[in-house]
């Protein structure tokens, strides 16, 4: 459903949030290891997230990536998805057709339209704080 970039980005932001909640900044190396992602690929994803002001980056010996605690309830999963994948998940055809619309629907158009609406609602109503709390409590996991 999401691109590999977006999957890694969501995992990275959740991991950074958990560490930031504990007062820690995290290195690129530890993020890549924690989410099972290649370092160079992770670096590009993190740059995009910094550019979109979803995470912060501090340079230097005590540097790393962080998220301000007070922003965690405000950051929505939809913001992360939009920053990395754009809005294609909300507009794309369920079968990947270029021209799929109400006037020219694919065979799954009308059923997929409801799924897209439900997905949008879930992404817009899920906060970073909520996702990071599940990880902190051991109820959810970033890797197997």
Coordinates of C-alpha atoms in Angstrom, one line a residue:
X1 CA 0.0 0.0 0.0
X2 CA 2.8 2.4 1.0
X3 CA 6.1 2.7 -0.8
X4 CA 9.2 1.2 0.8
X5 CA 10.3 4.8 1.5
X6 CA 7.1 5.5 3.4
X7 CA 7.2 2.3 5.3
X8 CA 10.7 3.0 6.5
X9 CA 9.8 6.6 7.2
X10 CA 6.9 5.8 9.4
X11 CA 9.0 3.3 11.3
X12 CA 11.8 5.8 11.7
X13 CA 9.6 8.5 13.0
X14 CA 7.9 6.2 15.5
X15 CA 11.3 5.0 16.8
X16 CA 12.6 8.6 17.0
X17 CA 9.5 9.6 18.9
X18 CA 10.0 6.8 21.5
X19 CA 13.6 7.9 22.0
X20 CA 12.7 11.6 22.1
X21 CA 10.1 10.9 24.7
X22 CA 12.9 9.4 26.8
X23 CA 15.0 12.5 26.2
X24 CA 17.4 10.9 23.7
X25 CA 18.5 12.0 20.3
X26 CA 19.2 9.1 17.9
X27 CA 21.8 8.5 15.3
X28 CA 21.3 7.6 11.7
X29 CA 23.1 4.3 12.4
X30 CA 20.8 3.3 15.3
X31 CA 17.6 4.3 13.4
X32 CA 18.7 2.2 10.3
X33 CA 19.5 -0.8 12.6
X34 CA 16.2 -0.5 14.5
X35 CA 14.0 -0.4 11.4
X36 CA 16.1 -2.8 9.3
X37 CA 16.8 -0.3 6.6
X38 CA 20.0 0.5 4.6
X39 CA 21.8 3.5 6.1
X40 CA 22.1 5.5 2.9
X41 CA 18.4 5.0 2.1
X42 CA 17.4 5.9 5.7
X43 CA 19.5 9.1 5.4
X44 CA 17.6 10.2 2.4
X45 CA 14.3 9.5 4.1
X46 CA 15.3 11.4 7.2
X47 CA 16.4 14.4 5.1
X48 CA 12.9 14.5 3.6
X49 CA 11.3 14.3 7.0
X50 CA 13.6 17.1 8.3
X51 CA 12.8 19.2 5.2
X52 CA 9.1 18.8 6.0
X53 CA 9.7 19.8 9.6
X54 CA 8.3 16.5 11.0
X55 CA 11.6 15.7 12.8
X56 CA 14.5 17.7 14.0
X57 CA 18.2 17.2 13.3
X58 CA 21.1 18.4 15.4
X59 CA 24.7 18.2 14.2
X60 CA 27.8 17.5 16.2
X61 CA 29.0 15.0 18.7
X62 CA 25.8 15.0 20.8
X63 CA 23.6 15.4 17.7
X64 CA 21.1 13.1 16.1
X65 CA 17.4 13.1 15.2
X66 CA 14.7 14.1 17.6
X67 CA 11.1 15.2 17.9
X68 CA 9.8 17.8 20.4
X69 CA 7.6 16.0 22.9
X70 CA 4.9 18.6 22.7
X71 CA 4.6 18.1 18.9
X72 CA 3.9 14.3 19.2
X73 CA 0.2 14.7 19.8
X74 CA 0.0 17.1 16.8
X75 CA 1.9 15.1 14.2
X76 CA -0.5 12.9 12.2
X77 CA 0.4 9.7 10.3
X78 CA -1.1 11.4 7.3
X79 CA 1.6 14.1 7.4
X80 CA 4.4 11.5 7.3
X81 CA 2.7 9.7 4.4
X82 CA 2.2 12.9 2.5
X83 CA 5.8 14.0 3.0
X84 CA 7.1 10.8 1.6
X85 CA 4.5 9.4 -0.8
X86 CA 2.5 12.5 -1.7
X87 CA -1.2 12.1 -2.0
X88 CA -1.2 9.1 -4.4
X89 CA -2.5 6.7 -1.7
X90 CA -5.6 8.9 -1.6
X91 CA -6.1 9.4 -5.3
X92 CA -4.7 6.4 -7.1
X93 CA -6.7 3.7 -8.8
X94 CA -7.0 0.4 -7.0
X95 CA -5.8 -1.4 -10.1
X96 CA -3.2 1.1 -11.1
X97 CA -5.0 2.5 -14.1
X98 CA -3.9 6.0 -15.2
X99 CA -7.5 7.1 -16.0
X100 CA -9.9 5.9 -13.4
X101 CA -12.7 8.1 -12.3
X102 CA -16.4 8.2 -11.6
X103 CA -17.1 8.7 -15.3
X104 CA -14.6 6.0 -16.3
X105 CA -14.3 3.6 -13.4
X106 CA -12.1 0.4 -13.2
X107 CA -13.8 -2.8 -12.0
X108 CA -13.0 -2.1 -8.3
X109 CA -13.4 1.7 -8.3
X110 CA -16.5 2.0 -6.3
X111 CA -15.4 -0.5 -3.6
X112 CA -11.9 1.0 -3.5
X113 CA -13.3 4.5 -3.0
X114 CA -14.6 3.6 0.4
X115 CA -11.4 1.9 1.4
X116 CA -9.5 5.1 0.4
X117 CA -11.9 7.2 2.5
X118 CA -11.4 4.9 5.5
X119 CA -7.6 5.0 5.0
X120 CA -7.6 8.8 4.9
X121 CA -9.6 8.9 8.1
X122 CA -7.3 6.5 9.9
X123 CA -4.2 8.4 8.8
X124 CA -5.6 11.8 9.7
X125 CA -6.8 10.6 13.1
X126 CA -3.7 8.6 14.2
X127 CA -1.1 10.6 16.1
X128 CA 2.5 10.0 16.5
X129 CA 2.0 10.0 20.3
X130 CA -0.5 7.2 20.0
X131 CA 1.8 5.1 17.8
X132 CA 4.9 5.6 19.9
X133 CA 3.0 4.7 23.1
X134 CA 2.1 1.3 21.7
X135 CA 5.8 0.7 21.0
X136 CA 6.9 1.9 24.4
X137 CA 4.4 -0.4 26.2
X138 CA 5.5 -3.4 24.1
X139 CA 2.1 -3.7 22.4
X140 CA 3.5 -3.0 18.9
X141 CA 6.8 -3.7 17.2
X142 CA 8.9 -2.2 14.4
X143 CA 10.6 -5.4 13.4
X144 CA 10.2 -9.1 13.9

